[in-house]
PDB file of N, CA and C in Angstrom:
ATOM      1  N   MET R   1      20.206 -20.282   3.348  1.00  0.00           N
ATOM      2  CA  MET R   1      20.856 -19.238   2.603  1.00  0.00           C
ATOM      3  C   MET R   1      19.965 -17.995   2.628  1.00  0.00           C
ATOM      4  N   PHE R   2      20.563 -16.832   2.805  1.00  0.00           N
ATOM      5  CA  PHE R   2      19.853 -15.553   2.814  1.00  0.00           C
ATOM      6  C   PHE R   2      19.444 -15.210   1.387  1.00  0.00           C
ATOM      7  N   LYS R   3      18.160 -14.987   1.170  1.00  0.00           N
ATOM      8  CA  LYS R   3      17.656 -14.634  -0.157  1.00  0.00           C
ATOM      9  C   LYS R   3      17.551 -13.126  -0.276  1.00  0.00           C
ATOM     10  N   VAL R   4      18.237 -12.579  -1.256  1.00  0.00           N
ATOM     11  CA  VAL R   4      18.243 -11.137  -1.466  1.00  0.00           C
ATOM     12  C   VAL R   4      17.002 -10.685  -2.224  1.00  0.00           C
ATOM     13  N   LYS R   5      16.645 -11.391  -3.278  1.00  0.00           N
ATOM     14  CA  LYS R   5      15.505 -11.002  -4.095  1.00  0.00           C
ATOM     15  C   LYS R   5      14.204 -11.315  -3.361  1.00  0.00           C
ATOM     16  N   ALA R   6      13.358 -10.314  -3.287  1.00  0.00           N
ATOM     17  CA  ALA R   6      12.080 -10.451  -2.591  1.00  0.00           C
ATOM     18  C   ALA R   6      11.032 -11.052  -3.521  1.00  0.00           C
ATOM     19  N   PRO R   7       9.964 -11.617  -2.937  1.00  0.00           N
ATOM     20  CA  PRO R   7       8.865 -12.103  -3.777  1.00  0.00           C
ATOM     21  C   PRO R   7       8.190 -10.915  -4.488  1.00  0.00           C
ATOM     22  N   GLU R   8       7.465 -11.204  -5.550  1.00  0.00           N
ATOM     23  CA  GLU R   8       6.816 -10.143  -6.332  1.00  0.00           C
ATOM     24  C   GLU R   8       5.735  -9.417  -5.545  1.00  0.00           C
ATOM     25  N   THR R   9       5.079 -10.121  -4.638  1.00  0.00           N
ATOM     26  CA  THR R   9       4.026  -9.523  -3.825  1.00  0.00           C
ATOM     27  C   THR R   9       4.174 -10.000  -2.390  1.00  0.00           C
ATOM     28  N   PHE R  10       3.546  -9.260  -1.475  1.00  0.00           N
ATOM     29  CA  PHE R  10       3.517  -9.695  -0.080  1.00  0.00           C
ATOM     30  C   PHE R  10       2.245  -9.167   0.572  1.00  0.00           C
ATOM     31  N   GLY R  11       1.688  -9.967   1.451  1.00  0.00           N
ATOM     32  CA  GLY R  11       0.453  -9.602   2.110  1.00  0.00           C
ATOM     33  C   GLY R  11       0.689  -8.970   3.465  1.00  0.00           C
ATOM     34  N   THR R  12      -0.268  -8.176   3.886  1.00  0.00           N
ATOM     35  CA  THR R  12      -0.220  -7.562   5.204  1.00  0.00           C
ATOM     36  C   THR R  12      -1.640  -7.195   5.621  1.00  0.00           C
ATOM     37  N   THR R  13      -1.799  -6.847   6.866  1.00  0.00           N
ATOM     38  CA  THR R  13      -3.071  -6.359   7.375  1.00  0.00           C
ATOM     39  C   THR R  13      -2.829  -5.031   8.057  1.00  0.00           C
ATOM     40  N   LEU R  14      -3.563  -4.026   7.620  1.00  0.00           N
ATOM     41  CA  LEU R  14      -3.480  -2.695   8.222  1.00  0.00           C
ATOM     42  C   LEU R  14      -4.655  -2.516   9.179  1.00  0.00           C
ATOM     43  N   THR R  15      -4.400  -1.915  10.309  1.00  0.00           N
ATOM     44  CA  THR R  15      -5.478  -1.555  11.221  1.00  0.00           C
ATOM     45  C   THR R  15      -5.846  -0.109  10.927  1.00  0.00           C
ATOM     46  N   ILE R  16      -7.074   0.087  10.495  1.00  0.00           N
ATOM     47  CA  ILE R  16      -7.573   1.400  10.115  1.00  0.00           C
ATOM     48  C   ILE R  16      -8.540   1.873  11.197  1.00  0.00           C
ATOM     49  N   VAL R  17      -8.233   3.017  11.785  1.00  0.00           N
ATOM     50  CA  VAL R  17      -9.075   3.573  12.842  1.00  0.00           C
ATOM     51  C   VAL R  17      -9.665   4.870  12.329  1.00  0.00           C
ATOM     52  N   GLY R  18     -10.979   4.983  12.397  1.00  0.00           N
ATOM     53  CA  GLY R  18     -11.647   6.207  11.966  1.00  0.00           C
ATOM     54  C   GLY R  18     -13.139   6.037  12.007  1.00  0.00           C
ATOM     55  N   GLN R  19     -13.817   7.141  12.063  1.00  0.00           N
ATOM     56  CA  GLN R  19     -15.275   7.154  12.073  1.00  0.00           C
ATOM     57  C   GLN R  19     -15.845   6.341  13.235  1.00  0.00           C
ATOM     58  N   GLY R  20     -15.128   6.370  14.357  1.00  0.00           N
ATOM     59  CA  GLY R  20     -15.597   5.697  15.553  1.00  0.00           C
ATOM     60  C   GLY R  20     -15.477   4.189  15.548  1.00  0.00           C
ATOM     61  N   ARG R  21     -14.638   3.664  14.656  1.00  0.00           N
ATOM     62  CA  ARG R  21     -14.463   2.205  14.612  1.00  0.00           C
ATOM     63  C   ARG R  21     -13.040   1.849  14.208  1.00  0.00           C
ATOM     64  N   GLU R  22     -12.682   0.633  14.501  1.00  0.00           N
ATOM     65  CA  GLU R  22     -11.385   0.086  14.132  1.00  0.00           C
ATOM     66  C   GLU R  22     -11.643  -1.105  13.227  1.00  0.00           C
ATOM     67  N   GLN R  23     -11.002  -1.091  12.057  1.00  0.00           N
ATOM     68  CA  GLN R  23     -11.198  -2.163  11.088  1.00  0.00           C
ATOM     69  C   GLN R  23      -9.858  -2.697  10.607  1.00  0.00           C
ATOM     70  N   LYS R  24      -9.869  -3.922  10.149  1.00  0.00           N
ATOM     71  CA  LYS R  24      -8.690  -4.549   9.562  1.00  0.00           C
ATOM     72  C   LYS R  24      -8.854  -4.561   8.048  1.00  0.00           C
ATOM     73  N   LEU R  25      -7.840  -4.097   7.348  1.00  0.00           N
ATOM     74  CA  LEU R  25      -7.824  -4.140   5.887  1.00  0.00           C
ATOM     75  C   LEU R  25      -6.707  -5.074   5.464  1.00  0.00           C
ATOM     76  N   LYS R  26      -7.092  -6.218   4.931  1.00  0.00           N
ATOM     77  CA  LYS R  26      -6.104  -7.163   4.401  1.00  0.00           C
ATOM     78  C   LYS R  26      -5.828  -6.764   2.957  1.00  0.00           C
ATOM     79  N   LEU R  27      -4.545  -6.678   2.632  1.00  0.00           N
ATOM     80  CA  LEU R  27      -4.201  -6.355   1.259  1.00  0.00           C
ATOM     81  C   LEU R  27      -2.889  -7.005   0.867  1.00  0.00           C
ATOM     82  N   THR R  28      -2.673  -7.040  -0.428  1.00  0.00           N
ATOM     83  CA  THR R  28      -1.437  -7.565  -0.984  1.00  0.00           C
ATOM     84  C   THR R  28      -0.767  -6.439  -1.740  1.00  0.00           C
ATOM     85  N   TYR R  29       0.463  -6.156  -1.331  1.00  0.00           N
ATOM     86  CA  TYR R  29       1.247  -5.114  -1.985  1.00  0.00           C
ATOM     87  C   TYR R  29       2.108  -5.719  -3.082  1.00  0.00           C
ATOM     88  N   ARG R  30       2.376  -4.924  -4.082  1.00  0.00           N
ATOM     89  CA  ARG R  30       3.350  -5.256  -5.121  1.00  0.00           C
ATOM     90  C   ARG R  30       4.719  -4.849  -4.578  1.00  0.00           C
ATOM     91  N   HIS R  31       5.686  -5.727  -4.688  1.00  0.00           N
ATOM     92  CA  HIS R  31       7.031  -5.374  -4.231  1.00  0.00           C
ATOM     93  C   HIS R  31       7.700  -4.492  -5.280  1.00  0.00           C
ATOM     94  N   LEU R  32       8.097  -3.313  -4.871  1.00  0.00           N
ATOM     95  CA  LEU R  32       8.832  -2.416  -5.752  1.00  0.00           C
ATOM     96  C   LEU R  32      10.287  -2.355  -5.298  1.00  0.00           C
ATOM     97  N   LEU R  33      11.184  -2.220  -6.247  1.00  0.00           N
ATOM     98  CA  LEU R  33      12.574  -1.982  -5.904  1.00  0.00           C
ATOM     99  C   LEU R  33      12.685  -0.590  -5.290  1.00  0.00           C
ATOM    100  N   LYS R  34      13.728  -0.365  -4.537  1.00  0.00           N
ATOM    101  CA  LYS R  34      13.927   0.902  -3.838  1.00  0.00           C
ATOM    102  C   LYS R  34      13.817   2.097  -4.786  1.00  0.00           C
ATOM    103  N   ASP R  35      14.494   2.042  -5.921  1.00  0.00           N
ATOM    104  CA  ASP R  35      14.475   3.156  -6.869  1.00  0.00           C
ATOM    105  C   ASP R  35      13.080   3.369  -7.461  1.00  0.00           C
ATOM    106  N   ASP R  36      12.352   2.279  -7.718  1.00  0.00           N
ATOM    107  CA  ASP R  36      11.004   2.387  -8.263  1.00  0.00           C
ATOM    108  C   ASP R  36      10.046   2.990  -7.238  1.00  0.00           C
ATOM    109  N   TYR R  37      10.201   2.607  -5.967  1.00  0.00           N
ATOM    110  CA  TYR R  37       9.373   3.171  -4.910  1.00  0.00           C
ATOM    111  C   TYR R  37       9.650   4.664  -4.770  1.00  0.00           C
ATOM    112  N   LYS R  38      10.921   5.048  -4.777  1.00  0.00           N
ATOM    113  CA  LYS R  38      11.279   6.459  -4.671  1.00  0.00           C
ATOM    114  C   LYS R  38      10.694   7.250  -5.837  1.00  0.00           C
ATOM    115  N   ALA R  39      10.781   6.707  -7.041  1.00  0.00           N
ATOM    116  CA  ALA R  39      10.230   7.388  -8.219  1.00  0.00           C
ATOM    117  C   ALA R  39       8.718   7.572  -8.090  1.00  0.00           C
ATOM    118  N   LEU R  40       8.042   6.563  -7.584  1.00  0.00           N
ATOM    119  CA  LEU R  40       6.596   6.652  -7.380  1.00  0.00           C
ATOM    120  C   LEU R  40       6.256   7.738  -6.369  1.00  0.00           C
ATOM    121  N   MET R  41       6.978   7.768  -5.247  1.00  0.00           N
ATOM    122  CA  MET R  41       6.721   8.770  -4.219  1.00  0.00           C
ATOM    123  C   MET R  41       7.073  10.176  -4.716  1.00  0.00           C
ATOM    124  N   ASP R  42       8.118  10.295  -5.532  1.00  0.00           N
ATOM    125  CA  ASP R  42       8.475  11.588  -6.113  1.00  0.00           C
ATOM    126  C   ASP R  42       7.370  12.088  -7.047  1.00  0.00           C
ATOM    127  N   LYS R  43       6.814  11.198  -7.851  1.00  0.00           N
ATOM    128  CA  LYS R  43       5.710  11.567  -8.758  1.00  0.00           C
ATOM    129  C   LYS R  43       4.485  12.002  -7.959  1.00  0.00           C
ATOM    130  N   LEU R  44       4.206  11.295  -6.882  1.00  0.00           N
ATOM    131  CA  LEU R  44       3.064  11.649  -6.031  1.00  0.00           C
ATOM    132  C   LEU R  44       3.284  13.022  -5.400  1.00  0.00           C
ATOM    133  N   ALA R  45       4.462  13.252  -4.872  1.00  0.00           N
ATOM    134  CA  ALA R  45       4.778  14.533  -4.228  1.00  0.00           C
ATOM    135  C   ALA R  45       4.738  15.691  -5.224  1.00  0.00           C
ATOM    136  N   ALA R  46       5.119  15.423  -6.460  1.00  0.00           N
ATOM    137  CA  ALA R  46       5.147  16.465  -7.488  1.00  0.00           C
ATOM    138  C   ALA R  46       3.774  16.679  -8.132  1.00  0.00           C
ATOM    139  N   GLY R  47       2.797  15.868  -7.759  1.00  0.00           N
ATOM    140  CA  GLY R  47       1.468  16.000  -8.336  1.00  0.00           C
ATOM    141  C   GLY R  47       1.349  15.410  -9.730  1.00  0.00           C
ATOM    142  N   GLU R  48       2.325  14.590 -10.117  1.00  0.00           N
ATOM    143  CA  GLU R  48       2.298  13.969 -11.445  1.00  0.00           C
ATOM    144  C   GLU R  48       1.347  12.781 -11.490  1.00  0.00           C
ATOM    145  N   ILE R  49       1.068  12.190 -10.332  1.00  0.00           N
ATOM    146  CA  ILE R  49       0.068  11.133 -10.216  1.00  0.00           C
ATOM    147  C   ILE R  49      -0.803  11.453  -9.005  1.00  0.00           C
ATOM    148  N   THR R  50      -1.977  10.863  -8.969  1.00  0.00           N
ATOM    149  CA  THR R  50      -2.894  11.067  -7.850  1.00  0.00           C
ATOM    150  C   THR R  50      -2.680   9.993  -6.790  1.00  0.00           C
ATOM    151  N   ALA R  51      -3.271  10.208  -5.637  1.00  0.00           N
ATOM    152  CA  ALA R  51      -3.218   9.197  -4.582  1.00  0.00           C
ATOM    153  C   ALA R  51      -3.871   7.902  -5.046  1.00  0.00           C
ATOM    154  N   VAL R  52      -4.941   8.013  -5.817  1.00  0.00           N
ATOM    155  CA  VAL R  52      -5.610   6.818  -6.356  1.00  0.00           C
ATOM    156  C   VAL R  52      -4.630   6.033  -7.225  1.00  0.00           C
ATOM    157  N   GLN R  53      -3.915   6.712  -8.091  1.00  0.00           N
ATOM    158  CA  GLN R  53      -2.950   6.035  -8.958  1.00  0.00           C
ATOM    159  C   GLN R  53      -1.825   5.404  -8.138  1.00  0.00           C
ATOM    160  N   ALA R  54      -1.383   6.084  -7.101  1.00  0.00           N
ATOM    161  CA  ALA R  54      -0.329   5.524  -6.251  1.00  0.00           C
ATOM    162  C   ALA R  54      -0.806   4.262  -5.553  1.00  0.00           C
ATOM    163  N   VAL R  55      -2.027   4.290  -5.020  1.00  0.00           N
ATOM    164  CA  VAL R  55      -2.580   3.102  -4.365  1.00  0.00           C
ATOM    165  C   VAL R  55      -2.659   1.953  -5.363  1.00  0.00           C
ATOM    166  N   LEU R  56      -3.122   2.233  -6.568  1.00  0.00           N
ATOM    167  CA  LEU R  56      -3.231   1.176  -7.578  1.00  0.00           C
ATOM    168  C   LEU R  56      -1.870   0.636  -8.015  1.00  0.00           C
ATOM    169  N   GLU R  57      -0.836   1.453  -7.927  1.00  0.00           N
ATOM    170  CA  GLU R  57       0.517   0.981  -8.233  1.00  0.00           C
ATOM    171  C   GLU R  57       1.056   0.083  -7.120  1.00  0.00           C
ATOM    172  N   LEU R  58       0.669   0.356  -5.891  1.00  0.00           N
ATOM    173  CA  LEU R  58       1.204  -0.381  -4.744  1.00  0.00           C
ATOM    174  C   LEU R  58       0.415  -1.643  -4.408  1.00  0.00           C
ATOM    175  N   VAL R  59      -0.887  -1.613  -4.578  1.00  0.00           N
ATOM    176  CA  VAL R  59      -1.757  -2.695  -4.101  1.00  0.00           C
ATOM    177  C   VAL R  59      -2.244  -3.536  -5.275  1.00  0.00           C
ATOM    178  N   VAL R  60      -2.128  -4.855  -5.142  1.00  0.00           N
ATOM    179  CA  VAL R  60      -2.608  -5.746  -6.200  1.00  0.00           C
ATOM    180  C   VAL R  60      -3.898  -6.453  -5.802  1.00  0.00           C
ATOM    181  N   GLU R  61      -4.204  -6.443  -4.510  1.00  0.00           N
ATOM    182  CA  GLU R  61      -5.429  -7.117  -4.048  1.00  0.00           C
ATOM    183  C   GLU R  61      -5.787  -6.568  -2.680  1.00  0.00           C
ATOM    184  N   TRP R  62      -7.097  -6.419  -2.420  1.00  0.00           N
ATOM    185  CA  TRP R  62      -7.514  -6.037  -1.079  1.00  0.00           C
ATOM    186  C   TRP R  62      -8.835  -6.669  -0.735  1.00  0.00           C
ATOM    187  N   ASP R  63      -9.097  -6.762   0.542  1.00  0.00           N
ATOM    188  CA  ASP R  63     -10.328  -7.350   1.060  1.00  0.00           C
ATOM    189  C   ASP R  63     -11.225  -6.202   1.520  1.00  0.00           C
ATOM    190  N   ALA R  64     -11.853  -5.532   0.551  1.00  0.00           N
ATOM    191  CA  ALA R  64     -12.731  -4.404   0.835  1.00  0.00           C
ATOM    192  C   ALA R  64     -14.039  -4.601   0.074  1.00  0.00           C
ATOM    193  N   ASP R  65     -15.047  -3.825   0.436  1.00  0.00           N
ATOM    194  CA  ASP R  65     -16.348  -3.981  -0.201  1.00  0.00           C
ATOM    195  C   ASP R  65     -16.498  -3.157  -1.476  1.00  0.00           C
ATOM    196  N   VAL R  66     -15.387  -2.674  -2.006  1.00  0.00           N
ATOM    197  CA  VAL R  66     -15.354  -2.032  -3.323  1.00  0.00           C
ATOM    198  C   VAL R  66     -14.211  -2.659  -4.108  1.00  0.00           C
ATOM    199  N   ASP R  67     -14.329  -2.617  -5.421  1.00  0.00           N
ATOM    200  CA  ASP R  67     -13.299  -3.200  -6.279  1.00  0.00           C
ATOM    201  C   ASP R  67     -11.999  -2.403  -6.192  1.00  0.00           C
ATOM    202  N   LEU R  68     -10.919  -3.090  -6.472  1.00  0.00           N
ATOM    203  CA  LEU R  68      -9.608  -2.441  -6.535  1.00  0.00           C
ATOM    204  C   LEU R  68      -9.391  -1.951  -7.964  1.00  0.00           C
ATOM    205  N   ASP R  69     -10.059  -0.870  -8.276  1.00  0.00           N
ATOM    206  CA  ASP R  69      -9.906  -0.194  -9.558  1.00  0.00           C
ATOM    207  C   ASP R  69     -10.078   1.305  -9.286  1.00  0.00           C
ATOM    208  N   THR R  70      -9.973   2.111 -10.307  1.00  0.00           N
ATOM    209  CA  THR R  70     -10.028   3.555 -10.106  1.00  0.00           C
ATOM    210  C   THR R  70     -11.299   3.979  -9.378  1.00  0.00           C
ATOM    211  N   ASP R  71     -12.441   3.505  -9.829  1.00  0.00           N
ATOM    212  CA  ASP R  71     -13.708   3.887  -9.191  1.00  0.00           C
ATOM    213  C   ASP R  71     -13.782   3.403  -7.747  1.00  0.00           C
ATOM    214  N   GLY R  72     -13.358   2.169  -7.503  1.00  0.00           N
ATOM    215  CA  GLY R  72     -13.418   1.615  -6.158  1.00  0.00           C
ATOM    216  C   GLY R  72     -12.504   2.343  -5.189  1.00  0.00           C
ATOM    217  N   VAL R  73     -11.291   2.642  -5.626  1.00  0.00           N
ATOM    218  CA  VAL R  73     -10.351   3.359  -4.751  1.00  0.00           C
ATOM    219  C   VAL R  73     -10.857   4.776  -4.503  1.00  0.00           C
ATOM    220  N   GLU R  74     -11.370   5.444  -5.539  1.00  0.00           N
ATOM    221  CA  GLU R  74     -11.926   6.779  -5.345  1.00  0.00           C
ATOM    222  C   GLU R  74     -13.078   6.764  -4.343  1.00  0.00           C
ATOM    223  N   THR R  75     -13.943   5.772  -4.444  1.00  0.00           N
ATOM    224  CA  THR R  75     -15.052   5.633  -3.494  1.00  0.00           C
ATOM    225  C   THR R  75     -14.522   5.425  -2.089  1.00  0.00           C
ATOM    226  N   ALA R  76     -13.553   4.542  -1.944  1.00  0.00           N
ATOM    227  CA  ALA R  76     -12.981   4.267  -0.623  1.00  0.00           C
ATOM    228  C   ALA R  76     -12.372   5.523  -0.018  1.00  0.00           C
ATOM    229  N   LEU R  77     -11.663   6.301  -0.829  1.00  0.00           N
ATOM    230  CA  LEU R  77     -11.013   7.508  -0.319  1.00  0.00           C
ATOM    231  C   LEU R  77     -12.015   8.609   0.007  1.00  0.00           C
ATOM    232  N   GLN R  78     -13.160   8.617  -0.664  1.00  0.00           N
ATOM    233  CA  GLN R  78     -14.215   9.576  -0.334  1.00  0.00           C
ATOM    234  C   GLN R  78     -14.850   9.251   1.015  1.00  0.00           C
ATOM    235  N   HIS R  79     -15.030   7.967   1.283  1.00  0.00           N
ATOM    236  CA  HIS R  79     -15.683   7.538   2.522  1.00  0.00           C
ATOM    237  C   HIS R  79     -14.716   7.415   3.694  1.00  0.00           C
ATOM    238  N   GLN R  80     -13.477   7.079   3.426  1.00  0.00           N
ATOM    239  CA  GLN R  80     -12.483   6.843   4.474  1.00  0.00           C
ATOM    240  C   GLN R  80     -11.343   7.848   4.295  1.00  0.00           C
ATOM    241  N   ILE R  81     -11.559   9.046   4.786  1.00  0.00           N
ATOM    242  CA  ILE R  81     -10.578  10.120   4.621  1.00  0.00           C
ATOM    243  C   ILE R  81      -9.264   9.713   5.295  1.00  0.00           C
ATOM    244  N   GLY R  82      -8.184   9.790   4.539  1.00  0.00           N
ATOM    245  CA  GLY R  82      -6.870   9.415   5.049  1.00  0.00           C
ATOM    246  C   GLY R  82      -6.479   7.979   4.747  1.00  0.00           C
ATOM    247  N   LEU R  83      -7.384   7.225   4.126  1.00  0.00           N
ATOM    248  CA  LEU R  83      -7.061   5.835   3.804  1.00  0.00           C
ATOM    249  C   LEU R  83      -5.878   5.740   2.852  1.00  0.00           C
ATOM    250  N   ASP R  84      -5.787   6.676   1.911  1.00  0.00           N
ATOM    251  CA  ASP R  84      -4.653   6.664   0.982  1.00  0.00           C
ATOM    252  C   ASP R  84      -3.329   6.798   1.726  1.00  0.00           C
ATOM    253  N   THR R  85      -3.295   7.697   2.701  1.00  0.00           N
ATOM    254  CA  THR R  85      -2.083   7.876   3.500  1.00  0.00           C
ATOM    255  C   THR R  85      -1.764   6.618   4.291  1.00  0.00           C
ATOM    256  N   ALA R  86      -2.777   5.995   4.864  1.00  0.00           N
ATOM    257  CA  ALA R  86      -2.568   4.766   5.643  1.00  0.00           C
ATOM    258  C   ALA R  86      -2.011   3.653   4.756  1.00  0.00           C
ATOM    259  N   ILE R  87      -2.517   3.532   3.545  1.00  0.00           N
ATOM    260  CA  ILE R  87      -2.052   2.479   2.632  1.00  0.00           C
ATOM    261  C   ILE R  87      -0.624   2.765   2.167  1.00  0.00           C
ATOM    262  N   ILE R  88      -0.356   4.007   1.801  1.00  0.00           N
ATOM    263  CA  ILE R  88       0.978   4.357   1.303  1.00  0.00           C
ATOM    264  C   ILE R  88       2.019   4.249   2.411  1.00  0.00           C
ATOM    265  N   HIS R  89       1.718   4.762   3.591  1.00  0.00           N
ATOM    266  CA  HIS R  89       2.656   4.635   4.717  1.00  0.00           C
ATOM    267  C   HIS R  89       2.749   3.191   5.194  1.00  0.00           C
ATOM    268  N   GLY R  90       1.645   2.466   5.098  1.00  0.00           N
ATOM    269  CA  GLY R  90       1.651   1.045   5.462  1.00  0.00           C
ATOM    270  C   GLY R  90       2.613   0.249   4.596  1.00  0.00           C
ATOM    271  N   TYR R  91       2.694   0.618   3.321  1.00  0.00           N
ATOM    272  CA  TYR R  91       3.640  -0.043   2.424  1.00  0.00           C
ATOM    273  C   TYR R  91       5.068   0.193   2.908  1.00  0.00           C
ATOM    274  N   ALA R  92       5.383   1.440   3.196  1.00  0.00           N
ATOM    275  CA  ALA R  92       6.736   1.778   3.634  1.00  0.00           C
ATOM    276  C   ALA R  92       7.113   1.019   4.899  1.00  0.00           C
ATOM    277  N   GLN R  93       6.171   0.868   5.807  1.00  0.00           N
ATOM    278  CA  GLN R  93       6.447   0.141   7.046  1.00  0.00           C
ATOM    279  C   GLN R  93       6.563  -1.356   6.796  1.00  0.00           C
ATOM    280  N   ALA R  94       5.705  -1.886   5.942  1.00  0.00           N
ATOM    281  CA  ALA R  94       5.695  -3.326   5.703  1.00  0.00           C
ATOM    282  C   ALA R  94       6.905  -3.804   4.904  1.00  0.00           C
ATOM    283  N   ILE R  95       7.455  -2.950   4.063  1.00  0.00           N
ATOM    284  CA  ILE R  95       8.553  -3.357   3.181  1.00  0.00           C
ATOM    285  C   ILE R  95       9.918  -3.261   3.860  1.00  0.00           C
ATOM    286  N   GLN R  96      10.015  -2.456   4.914  1.00  0.00           N
ATOM    287  CA  GLN R  96      11.316  -2.246   5.545  1.00  0.00           C
ATOM    288  C   GLN R  96      11.822  -3.509   6.222  1.00  0.00           C
ATOM    289  N   VAL R  97      13.081  -3.730   6.039  1.00  0.00           N
ATOM    290  CA  VAL R  97      13.754  -4.859   6.660  1.00  0.00           C
ATOM    291  C   VAL R  97      14.087  -4.489   8.107  1.00  0.00           C
ATOM    292  N   ALA R  98      13.813  -5.414   8.998  1.00  0.00           N
ATOM    293  CA  ALA R  98      14.159  -5.195  10.415  1.00  0.00           C
ATOM    294  C   ALA R  98      14.863  -6.439  10.924  1.00  0.00           C
ATOM    295  N   ARG R  99      15.689  -6.263  11.907  1.00  0.00           N
ATOM    296  CA  ARG R  99      16.382  -7.396  12.498  1.00  0.00           C
ATOM    297  C   ARG R  99      15.542  -7.923  13.652  1.00  0.00           C
ATOM    298  N   LYS R 100      15.343  -9.211  13.651  1.00  0.00           N
ATOM    299  CA  LYS R 100      14.625  -9.854  14.743  1.00  0.00           C
ATOM    300  C   LYS R 100      15.643 -10.322  15.756  1.00  0.00           C
ATOM    301  N   GLY R 101      15.360 -10.130  17.023  1.00  0.00           N
ATOM    302  CA  GLY R 101      16.308 -10.550  18.071  1.00  0.00           C
ATOM    303  C   GLY R 101      16.663 -12.017  17.979  1.00  0.00           C
ATOM    304  N   ASN R 102      17.843 -12.373  18.441  1.00  0.00           N
ATOM    305  CA  ASN R 102      18.312 -13.758  18.359  1.00  0.00           C
ATOM    306  C   ASN R 102      17.903 -14.536  19.574  1.00  0.00           C
TER     307      ASN R 102
END
């Protein structure tokens, strides 16, 4: 039977390229409903929340050498410029439904 309701969280691995190296970031995203995701992205675009807050709303766990909290995410974004964009866009790509060939 096709299950419509998604699990509360889902894991993925992002390939992050920068600073002359390629790294894998394993993380677990929180599943948001379509309307909740849109509201989050609208708040981010309007400057009502920061990229750090958006990352913390989307990610529930990550395999990084800093904690997944405000200080840890801020540190990561200072050292890895563009990581916030990679995580936020990674969510959009990972959550989209695609048809697998038969």
